Amino acid sequence: MAVETAAFSEQTDIQRDITEMVRQFADEQIIPNAEHYDHEDSFPEPIVEQMKELGLFGVTIPEEYGGMGLDLTTYAMIVEELSRGWISISGVVNTHFIGSYLLMKFGTDEQKDHFLPKMATGEIRAAFSLSEPEVGSDVQGIKATAKKGGDGSWELNGQKMWVTNGLGSAVVFVLMKTDPKADPPYKGMTCFITEKEPWKEVNEGEYAGLTIPPKIKKMGYKGVESTELVYDGYRCPPERVLGGEEAGVGQGFIQMMDALEVGRVNVAARGVGIAQRALELALRYSQERKTFGKPIAQHQAIQFKLADMATKVEAARLLTRKAARMKDAGERSDLEAGMAKLLASETGKECVEECFRIHGGYGYSKEYEIERLYRDAPLLLIGEGTSEIQRMVIGKKLLQRHKI
Ligand SMILES: Cc1cc2nc3c(=O)[nH]c(=O)nc-3n(C[C@H](O)[C@H](O)[C@H](O)COP(=O)(O)OP(=O)(O)OC[C@H]3O[C@@H](n4cnc5c(N)ncnc54)[C@H](O)[C@@H]3O)c2cc1C
């Protein structure tokens, strides 16, 4: 006689309820409107306002600060659904999520009390800034500096690049060199919580010295702005060193790399979301379009494409959730997060390309959603560390774990 076992479920009741709610939101509010905002490259304000009402800016922020207090696994499920709608929408929350993670893990009580309640409601949004015009992968090579002045404040100078939410954010977690002579260089880096006026290109008064040049024109990932940030004599009070001066000076690189580990799970979830959407579009179109007297879905070559896409989506989803669950359980997940990011972002690109091929000439038309996905998917191969960098992380960690 068979032993009775519980039905297989990957999600708890709360996770199922919340992902269903976000999926419905994506179906009703994001997907029908994405084309408009993508075409205009304008900020999707009404969608973002609704996300505030749904509490999506405070998913992982503890309840005592007004958030939902949910774990990374549930957050990854939400991000997957948002990205299935449009990856730019998940882009609006992702650097915000990384900022709240930095505060929750390393912030002083005063920093948490000051920022987290306003971040939980989405009243203010956060950006995260490592990259510079000459530096992306090699973070230890940053050039922007912060120097302590006689009045106790820090003076920030230098140019940052590719800052998602660079204009609309009210707070930027930015990595600066505070000891240019440090050897190795990462020991001389500090993370500053720099405040600014949202949507203002030239900041004045207490935020003077921070200007935001016009947004970078991009192939895809439109709607959410990517900007440079120019710090030129910006004054940052000592209490805005992440974790406080005593604990935080010289710790910025380690803090930011820790945040990137959760950031990679985050990007992996976005890869799963866009791949899932490509699969759905391919399943629909291949049953509608006929060639040689039958729906193209009845040609074995197309079925094989669908089979490979569905298998890859499922594998990427499972690996992403595994990495998230390990982090939630307090285990080291750098290897798994790297693997999840690598597999899911490549899966996103591959599924989008296969869906594009299945659409034939129509895939090249702006009338079809796949055209937008085709421009959006490559970003995931680059952001939070390229595929080459993920392979370097995975290889290094493997050798550390299996040293003979
Ligand atoms: C739309 C968008 C949004 C972004 N948002 C943010 C943000 O919010 N905050 C932020 O800080 N950054 C952001 N970035 C920057 C992003 O993180 C970097 O672009 C990325 O890390 C790659 O850096 P890079 O562009 O300087 O490429 P490079 O580091 O110059 O790399 C160029 C190529 O060389 C390869 N390469 C580099 N080093 C090695 C090596 N050792 N071995 C083998 N190959 C190597 C890379 O994989 C890549 O193929 C964003 C980028 C984009 C496009």
Short mmCIF file of C-alpha atoms and ligand atoms in Angstrom, two decimals:
data_model
loop_
_atom_site.label_atom_id
_atom_site.label_comp_id
_atom_site.label_asym_id
_atom_site.label_seq_id
_atom_site.Cartn_x
_atom_site.Cartn_y
_atom_site.Cartn_z
CA MET A 1 0.00 0.00 0.00
CA ALA A 2 1.28 3.45 -0.89
CA VAL A 3 2.28 5.65 2.02
CA GLU A 4 0.23 8.84 2.12
CA THR A 5 2.34 11.94 1.62
CA ALA A 6 1.57 15.63 1.53
CA ALA A 7 0.80 17.10 -1.89
CA PHE A 8 3.85 18.66 -3.52
CA SER A 9 3.80 22.38 -3.06
CA GLU A 10 6.64 24.75 -3.55
CA GLN A 11 4.87 27.61 -1.85
CA THR A 12 3.38 28.30 1.55
CA ASP A 13 -0.20 29.63 1.70
CA ILE A 14 1.09 33.18 2.21
CA GLN A 15 3.46 32.87 -0.73
CA ARG A 16 0.68 31.50 -2.94
CA ASP A 17 -1.71 34.30 -1.98
CA ILE A 18 0.83 37.05 -2.51
CA THR A 19 2.16 35.73 -5.84
CA GLU A 20 -1.41 35.32 -7.12
CA MET A 21 -2.14 38.90 -6.12
CA VAL A 22 1.01 40.20 -7.88
CA ARG A 23 0.34 38.04 -10.95
CA GLN A 24 -3.13 39.53 -11.25
CA PHE A 25 -1.66 43.01 -10.82
CA ALA A 26 0.83 42.25 -13.62
CA ASP A 27 -1.90 40.91 -15.91
CA GLU A 28 -4.26 43.81 -15.31
CA GLN A 29 -2.02 46.81 -14.74
CA ILE A 30 1.51 46.13 -15.99
CA ILE A 31 1.25 44.12 -19.21
CA PRO A 32 -1.50 46.21 -20.85
CA ASN A 33 0.40 49.46 -20.11
CA ALA A 34 4.04 48.44 -20.59
CA GLU A 35 4.04 49.11 -24.33
CA HIS A 36 2.98 52.73 -23.79
CA TYR A 37 5.67 53.54 -21.20
CA ASP A 38 8.30 51.56 -23.11
CA HIS A 39 7.52 53.44 -26.31
CA GLU A 40 7.63 56.86 -24.57
CA ASP A 41 10.48 55.84 -22.27
CA SER A 42 8.55 57.57 -19.48
CA PHE A 43 8.35 56.69 -15.81
CA PRO A 44 5.29 54.49 -15.12
CA GLU A 45 4.03 56.65 -12.25
CA PRO A 46 0.45 55.26 -12.00
CA ILE A 47 1.76 51.68 -11.81
CA VAL A 48 4.31 52.67 -9.18
CA GLU A 49 1.60 54.41 -7.12
CA GLN A 50 -0.43 51.20 -7.11
CA MET A 51 2.64 49.23 -6.07
CA LYS A 52 2.97 51.54 -3.06
CA GLU A 53 -0.64 50.79 -2.12
CA LEU A 54 0.03 47.06 -2.40
CA GLY A 55 3.00 47.46 -0.02
CA LEU A 56 5.50 46.19 -2.58
CA PHE A 57 8.21 48.63 -1.53
CA GLY A 58 8.35 47.15 1.96
CA VAL A 59 8.15 43.41 1.28
CA THR A 60 11.33 42.52 3.17
CA ILE A 61 11.33 45.45 5.64
CA PRO A 62 10.40 44.31 9.18
CA GLU A 63 6.84 44.99 10.39
CA GLU A 64 8.12 47.24 13.20
CA TYR A 65 9.20 49.68 10.46
CA GLY A 66 5.94 49.37 8.55
CA GLY A 67 6.96 46.68 6.06
CA MET A 68 5.63 43.16 5.47
CA GLY A 69 8.62 41.41 7.06
CA LEU A 70 8.73 38.66 4.44
CA ASP A 71 11.78 36.63 3.49
CA LEU A 72 14.01 36.68 0.40
CA THR A 73 12.28 33.60 -1.04
CA THR A 74 8.89 35.32 -1.05
CA TYR A 75 10.49 38.49 -2.40
CA ALA A 76 12.01 36.48 -5.28
CA MET A 77 8.57 35.08 -6.09
CA ILE A 78 7.14 38.61 -6.20
CA VAL A 79 9.99 39.85 -8.41
CA GLU A 80 9.42 36.96 -10.80
CA GLU A 81 5.78 38.02 -11.22
CA LEU A 82 6.63 41.71 -11.65
CA SER A 83 9.29 40.89 -14.25
CA ARG A 84 6.92 38.59 -16.08
CA GLY A 85 4.91 41.81 -16.51
CA TRP A 86 7.83 44.09 -17.37
CA ILE A 87 11.39 44.03 -16.03
CA SER A 88 11.47 47.81 -15.74
CA ILE A 89 8.80 47.60 -13.03
CA SER A 90 10.94 45.23 -11.01
CA GLY A 91 13.84 47.64 -11.67
CA VAL A 92 11.98 50.35 -9.78
CA VAL A 93 11.91 48.19 -6.62
CA ASN A 94 15.15 46.23 -6.95
CA THR A 95 17.76 48.81 -5.97
CA HIS A 96 15.31 49.98 -3.30
CA PHE A 97 15.29 46.44 -1.95
CA ILE A 98 19.12 46.34 -1.93
CA GLY A 99 19.19 49.66 -0.06
CA SER A 100 16.77 48.37 2.57
CA TYR A 101 18.85 45.18 2.91
CA LEU A 102 21.98 47.28 3.54
CA LEU A 103 20.18 49.30 6.21
CA MET A 104 18.65 46.26 7.90
CA LYS A 105 21.94 44.39 7.99
CA PHE A 106 24.48 47.16 8.62
CA GLY A 107 22.59 50.36 9.52
CA THR A 108 22.67 52.05 12.92
CA ASP A 109 19.40 52.24 14.88
CA GLU A 110 19.14 55.90 13.96
CA GLN A 111 19.64 55.13 10.25
CA LYS A 112 16.99 52.40 10.35
CA ASP A 113 14.52 54.61 12.23
CA HIS A 114 15.14 57.48 9.85
CA PHE A 115 14.87 55.67 6.50
CA LEU A 116 13.06 52.35 6.79
CA PRO A 117 9.52 53.58 7.60
CA LYS A 118 9.55 55.95 4.60
CA MET A 119 11.11 53.27 2.41
CA ALA A 120 8.53 50.66 3.47
CA THR A 121 5.68 52.77 2.13
CA GLY A 122 7.57 53.83 -0.99
CA GLU A 123 7.38 57.47 0.10
CA ILE A 124 11.09 57.57 -0.70
CA ARG A 125 12.98 55.27 -3.03
CA ALA A 126 16.59 54.08 -2.88
CA ALA A 127 19.33 53.67 -5.48
CA PHE A 128 22.54 51.66 -5.25
CA SER A 129 25.73 52.92 -6.85
CA LEU A 130 29.01 51.13 -7.43
CA SER A 131 29.70 51.53 -11.15
CA GLU A 132 31.68 54.38 -12.70
CA PRO A 133 32.42 55.36 -16.30
CA GLU A 134 35.65 53.35 -16.27
CA VAL A 135 34.68 50.65 -13.77
CA GLY A 136 31.93 48.04 -13.60
CA SER A 137 33.12 44.48 -13.00
CA ASP A 138 36.32 45.47 -11.21
CA VAL A 139 34.71 47.24 -8.27
CA GLN A 140 38.03 47.64 -6.45
CA GLY A 141 39.06 50.00 -9.23
CA ILE A 142 36.60 52.79 -8.37
CA LYS A 143 38.00 56.30 -8.37
CA ALA A 144 35.35 58.44 -6.63
CA THR A 145 36.57 59.62 -3.25
CA ALA A 146 35.31 60.81 0.11
CA LYS A 147 37.57 62.90 2.34
CA LYS A 148 36.91 63.93 5.91
CA GLY A 149 36.79 67.69 6.37
CA GLY A 150 37.65 69.81 9.38
CA ASP A 151 33.97 70.20 10.32
CA GLY A 152 33.58 66.41 10.65
CA SER A 153 31.58 65.96 7.46
CA TRP A 154 32.82 63.98 4.45
CA GLU A 155 33.35 65.63 1.08
CA LEU A 156 32.37 63.40 -1.84
CA ASN A 157 33.83 63.83 -5.32
CA GLY A 158 33.63 61.71 -8.43
CA GLN A 159 31.39 60.38 -11.14
CA LYS A 160 29.11 57.38 -10.90
CA MET A 161 27.55 55.60 -13.84
CA TRP A 162 24.49 53.51 -14.68
CA VAL A 163 22.53 54.33 -11.54
CA THR A 164 19.09 52.75 -11.76
CA ASN A 165 16.53 55.12 -10.18
CA GLY A 166 19.30 57.73 -10.27
CA LEU A 167 16.92 60.68 -10.71
CA GLY A 168 13.76 59.62 -8.87
CA SER A 169 15.44 58.27 -5.74
CA ALA A 170 15.72 60.24 -2.50
CA VAL A 171 18.62 58.24 -1.15
CA VAL A 172 21.65 56.68 -2.86
CA PHE A 173 23.86 54.06 -1.22
CA VAL A 174 27.15 54.94 -2.85
CA LEU A 175 30.60 53.35 -2.61
CA MET A 176 33.52 55.77 -2.27
CA LYS A 177 37.25 55.45 -1.74
CA THR A 178 38.12 56.79 1.69
CA ASP A 179 41.71 55.54 1.85
CA PRO A 180 43.35 55.71 -1.59
CA LYS A 181 46.51 54.07 -0.23
CA ALA A 182 44.76 51.00 1.18
CA ASP A 183 46.27 47.70 0.09
CA PRO A 184 44.32 45.74 -0.99
CA PRO A 185 42.14 48.61 -2.24
CA TYR A 186 38.84 47.17 -0.96
CA LYS A 187 39.92 47.89 2.62
CA GLY A 188 39.85 51.61 1.89
CA MET A 189 36.23 51.87 0.73
CA THR A 190 33.16 53.15 2.53
CA CYS A 191 29.45 53.18 1.78
CA PHE A 192 27.72 56.54 2.24
CA ILE A 193 23.98 57.08 2.48
CA THR A 194 23.64 60.19 0.34
CA GLU A 195 20.32 62.01 0.43
CA LYS A 196 19.02 64.10 -2.44
CA GLU A 197 15.93 65.77 -3.81
CA PRO A 198 13.95 63.23 -5.93
CA TRP A 199 13.57 64.15 -9.62
CA LYS A 200 15.87 67.17 -9.26
CA GLU A 201 18.80 67.39 -11.68
CA VAL A 202 20.74 70.00 -9.73
CA ASN A 203 20.55 69.63 -5.97
CA GLU A 204 20.85 72.69 -3.76
CA GLY A 205 21.05 73.65 -0.09
CA GLU A 206 22.04 70.76 2.17
CA TYR A 207 22.32 68.45 -0.88
CA ALA A 208 24.37 70.84 -3.03
CA GLY A 209 27.21 69.22 -4.94
CA LEU A 210 25.18 66.40 -6.48
CA THR A 211 24.00 66.76 -10.07
CA ILE A 212 22.29 64.23 -12.28
CA PRO A 213 22.95 64.52 -16.03
CA PRO A 214 20.15 63.61 -18.49
CA LYS A 215 19.19 59.94 -18.38
CA ILE A 216 21.14 57.49 -20.52
CA LYS A 217 19.32 56.43 -23.70
CA LYS A 218 19.01 52.66 -23.70
CA MET A 219 18.12 49.79 -26.05
CA GLY A 220 15.50 48.45 -23.63
CA TYR A 221 14.73 48.52 -19.89
CA LYS A 222 12.94 51.77 -20.58
CA GLY A 223 10.68 53.66 -18.21
CA VAL A 224 13.01 53.30 -15.25
CA GLU A 225 15.81 55.84 -15.54
CA SER A 226 19.51 54.97 -15.58
CA THR A 227 21.72 57.97 -14.92
CA GLU A 228 25.15 59.20 -14.05
CA LEU A 229 25.64 60.93 -10.70
CA VAL A 230 28.21 63.68 -10.36
CA TYR A 231 29.42 64.33 -6.83
CA ASP A 232 31.34 67.59 -6.72
CA GLY A 233 31.99 68.76 -3.20
CA TYR A 234 28.83 67.07 -1.84
CA ARG A 235 28.91 67.13 2.00
CA CYS A 236 27.82 63.99 3.80
CA PRO A 237 27.39 64.14 7.58
CA PRO A 238 29.34 61.51 9.58
CA GLU A 239 26.11 59.87 10.75
CA ARG A 240 25.39 58.96 7.13
CA VAL A 241 28.31 56.55 6.88
CA LEU A 242 26.52 53.19 6.62
CA GLY A 243 26.73 51.58 10.06
CA GLY A 244 28.23 54.76 11.60
CA GLU A 245 31.80 55.97 11.30
CA GLU A 246 33.34 53.63 13.83
CA ALA A 247 31.87 50.47 12.35
CA GLY A 248 31.44 51.54 8.75
CA VAL A 249 34.57 53.33 7.51
CA GLY A 250 36.58 50.87 5.40
CA GLN A 251 33.74 48.35 5.35
CA GLY A 252 31.91 49.58 2.25
CA PHE A 253 33.20 46.99 -0.20
CA ILE A 254 32.32 44.08 2.09
CA GLN A 255 28.86 45.54 2.75
CA MET A 256 28.16 46.12 -0.93
CA MET A 257 29.36 42.64 -1.93
CA ASP A 258 27.08 41.14 0.72
CA ALA A 259 24.18 43.10 -0.77
CA LEU A 260 25.10 41.89 -4.25
CA GLU A 261 24.57 38.31 -3.08
CA VAL A 262 20.88 39.03 -2.47
CA GLY A 263 20.91 41.28 -5.54
CA ARG A 264 21.90 38.27 -7.64
CA VAL A 265 18.95 36.24 -6.41
CA ASN A 266 16.88 39.27 -7.29
CA VAL A 267 18.24 39.40 -10.87
CA ALA A 268 17.84 35.63 -11.18
CA ALA A 269 14.14 36.01 -10.32
CA ARG A 270 13.87 38.64 -13.04
CA GLY A 271 15.40 36.21 -15.53
CA VAL A 272 12.83 33.57 -14.57
CA GLY A 273 10.01 36.10 -14.93
CA ILE A 274 10.96 37.24 -18.42
CA ALA A 275 11.63 33.64 -19.54
CA GLN A 276 8.22 32.58 -18.20
CA ARG A 277 6.53 35.36 -20.15
CA ALA A 278 8.40 34.39 -23.34
CA LEU A 279 7.24 30.79 -22.86
CA GLU A 280 3.62 31.91 -22.42
CA LEU A 281 3.76 34.04 -25.57
CA ALA A 282 5.36 31.21 -27.53
CA LEU A 283 2.74 28.70 -26.36
CA ARG A 284 -0.05 31.00 -27.45
CA TYR A 285 1.38 32.14 -30.78
CA SER A 286 2.47 28.64 -31.85
CA GLN A 287 -1.10 27.36 -31.47
CA GLU A 288 -2.56 30.29 -33.42
CA ARG A 289 -0.15 30.52 -36.36
CA LYS A 290 -0.57 27.97 -39.12
CA THR A 291 1.95 26.84 -41.75
CA PHE A 292 1.77 23.87 -44.10
CA GLY A 293 -1.85 23.27 -43.10
CA LYS A 294 -1.46 23.03 -39.32
CA PRO A 295 -0.62 25.15 -36.26
CA ILE A 296 3.15 25.53 -36.02
CA ALA A 297 2.91 24.00 -32.52
CA GLN A 298 2.21 20.71 -34.32
CA HIS A 299 5.61 20.77 -36.02
CA GLN A 300 8.06 18.79 -33.96
CA ALA A 301 10.82 21.40 -34.33
CA ILE A 302 8.58 23.97 -32.62
CA GLN A 303 7.50 21.52 -29.92
CA PHE A 304 11.16 20.88 -29.13
CA LYS A 305 11.70 24.60 -28.69
CA LEU A 306 8.73 24.79 -26.32
CA ALA A 307 9.97 21.75 -24.42
CA ASP A 308 13.46 23.21 -23.99
CA MET A 309 12.08 26.57 -22.92
CA ALA A 310 9.73 25.09 -20.30
CA THR A 311 12.48 22.83 -18.93
CA LYS A 312 14.94 25.70 -18.62
CA VAL A 313 12.39 28.00 -16.97
CA GLU A 314 11.62 25.36 -14.37
CA ALA A 315 15.31 24.64 -13.69
CA ALA A 316 16.13 28.36 -13.35
CA ARG A 317 13.17 28.85 -11.00
CA LEU A 318 14.20 25.96 -8.76
CA LEU A 319 17.81 27.13 -8.54
CA THR A 320 16.72 30.70 -7.81
CA ARG A 321 14.43 29.54 -5.01
CA LYS A 322 17.14 27.28 -3.61
CA ALA A 323 19.61 30.19 -3.42
CA ALA A 324 16.94 32.36 -1.75
CA ARG A 325 15.99 29.64 0.74
CA MET A 326 19.62 29.06 1.71
CA LYS A 327 20.09 32.77 2.37
CA ASP A 328 16.86 32.83 4.42
CA ALA A 329 18.14 29.86 6.43
CA GLY A 330 21.28 31.87 7.27
CA GLU A 331 23.54 29.65 5.16
CA ARG A 332 26.24 30.88 2.79
CA SER A 333 24.68 31.10 -0.63
CA ASP A 334 27.26 32.97 -2.67
CA LEU A 335 27.88 29.95 -4.91
CA GLU A 336 24.18 29.22 -5.39
CA ALA A 337 23.30 32.89 -5.93
CA GLY A 338 25.99 33.09 -8.62
CA MET A 339 24.70 29.92 -10.28
CA ALA A 340 21.09 31.11 -10.12
CA LYS A 341 21.98 34.50 -11.60
CA LEU A 342 24.02 32.89 -14.38
CA LEU A 343 21.45 30.25 -15.31
CA ALA A 344 18.35 32.42 -14.99
CA SER A 345 19.71 35.41 -16.92
CA GLU A 346 20.97 33.19 -19.74
CA THR A 347 17.63 31.34 -19.69
CA GLY A 348 15.83 34.67 -19.97
CA LYS A 349 17.84 35.58 -23.05
CA GLU A 350 17.53 32.11 -24.64
CA CYS A 351 13.77 31.79 -24.09
CA VAL A 352 13.16 35.29 -25.42
CA GLU A 353 15.19 34.50 -28.53
CA GLU A 354 13.32 31.22 -29.13
CA CYS A 355 9.99 32.95 -28.65
CA PHE A 356 11.13 35.62 -31.12
CA ARG A 357 12.00 32.94 -33.70
CA ILE A 358 8.63 31.25 -33.17
CA HIS A 359 6.96 34.56 -34.01
CA GLY A 360 8.66 34.65 -37.40
CA GLY A 361 8.53 38.12 -39.00
CA TYR A 362 5.96 39.34 -36.49
CA GLY A 363 8.53 39.04 -33.72
CA TYR A 364 10.29 41.95 -35.38
CA SER A 365 7.19 44.12 -35.24
CA LYS A 366 6.55 46.54 -32.40
CA GLU A 367 2.94 45.32 -32.46
CA TYR A 368 4.05 42.19 -30.60
CA GLU A 369 5.15 42.04 -26.96
CA ILE A 370 8.12 39.81 -27.78
CA GLU A 371 9.83 42.75 -29.51
CA ARG A 372 10.04 44.55 -26.14
CA LEU A 373 11.21 41.43 -24.34
CA TYR A 374 13.93 41.01 -26.96
CA ARG A 375 15.32 44.45 -26.06
CA ASP A 376 14.85 43.99 -22.31
CA ALA A 377 16.37 40.54 -21.73
CA PRO A 378 20.08 41.33 -22.45
CA LEU A 379 20.28 43.71 -19.49
CA LEU A 380 20.06 40.72 -17.16
CA LEU A 381 23.29 39.33 -18.63
CA ILE A 382 25.09 42.48 -17.48
CA GLY A 383 23.58 43.94 -14.28
CA GLU A 384 24.81 42.75 -10.83
CA GLY A 385 27.79 41.10 -12.51
CA THR A 386 28.08 39.76 -16.04
CA SER A 387 27.89 36.06 -16.89
CA GLU A 388 31.69 35.99 -17.11
CA ILE A 389 31.93 37.43 -13.60
CA GLN A 390 29.37 34.90 -12.29
CA ARG A 391 31.50 32.09 -13.73
CA MET A 392 34.55 33.55 -11.98
CA VAL A 393 32.63 33.68 -8.66
CA ILE A 394 31.31 30.14 -9.10
CA GLY A 395 34.71 28.75 -10.07
CA LYS A 396 36.45 30.45 -7.13
CA LYS A 397 33.86 29.30 -4.61
CA LEU A 398 33.90 25.74 -5.96
CA LEU A 399 37.65 25.53 -5.50
CA GLN A 400 37.39 27.02 -2.00
CA ARG A 401 34.75 24.49 -0.99
CA HIS A 402 36.54 21.52 -2.56
CA LYS A 403 40.16 22.31 -1.78
CA ILE A 404 42.38 19.25 -1.70
C1 LIG B 1 20.70 49.34 -17.60
C2 LIG B 1 21.76 49.18 -16.57
C3 LIG B 1 21.49 49.44 -15.25
C4 LIG B 1 22.51 49.37 -14.29
N1 LIG B 1 22.23 49.71 -12.98
C5 LIG B 1 23.26 49.81 -12.10
C6 LIG B 1 23.04 50.32 -10.78
O1 LIG B 1 21.91 50.61 -10.38
N2 LIG B 1 24.11 50.48 -9.97
C7 LIG B 1 25.38 50.15 -10.35
O2 LIG B 1 26.32 50.32 -9.56
N3 LIG B 1 25.63 49.66 -11.59
C8 LIG B 1 24.60 49.48 -12.47
N4 LIG B 1 24.84 49.00 -13.75
C9 LIG B 1 26.22 48.70 -14.15
C10 LIG B 1 26.51 47.23 -14.27
O3 LIG B 1 26.58 46.64 -13.00
C11 LIG B 1 27.82 47.08 -15.07
O4 LIG B 1 27.57 47.49 -16.39
C12 LIG B 1 28.35 45.66 -15.05
O5 LIG B 1 28.80 45.33 -13.77
C13 LIG B 1 29.47 45.45 -16.07
O6 LIG B 1 30.44 46.44 -15.94
P1 LIG B 1 30.97 47.24 -17.22
O7 LIG B 1 29.78 47.69 -17.99
O8 LIG B 1 31.90 48.28 -16.76
O9 LIG B 1 31.73 46.17 -18.08
P2 LIG B 1 33.28 45.77 -17.91
O10 LIG B 1 33.59 45.49 -16.50
O11 LIG B 1 34.11 46.79 -18.61
O12 LIG B 1 33.32 44.41 -18.75
C14 LIG B 1 33.34 44.38 -20.16
C15 LIG B 1 33.36 42.92 -20.61
O13 LIG B 1 34.54 42.28 -20.12
C16 LIG B 1 34.18 41.15 -19.35
N5 LIG B 1 35.13 41.01 -18.25
C17 LIG B 1 35.47 41.94 -17.33
N6 LIG B 1 36.38 41.44 -16.49
C18 LIG B 1 36.62 40.16 -16.87
C19 LIG B 1 37.47 39.12 -16.39
N7 LIG B 1 38.23 39.27 -15.31
N8 LIG B 1 37.47 37.94 -17.06
C20 LIG B 1 36.67 37.75 -18.14
N9 LIG B 1 35.86 38.69 -18.63
C21 LIG B 1 35.83 39.87 -18.00
C22 LIG B 1 32.77 41.42 -18.87
O14 LIG B 1 32.08 40.20 -18.54
C23 LIG B 1 32.19 42.10 -20.07
O15 LIG B 1 31.82 41.12 -21.03
C24 LIG B 1 23.81 48.99 -14.69
C25 LIG B 1 24.08 48.66 -16.04
C26 LIG B 1 23.06 48.76 -16.97
C27 LIG B 1 23.38 48.45 -18.41
#
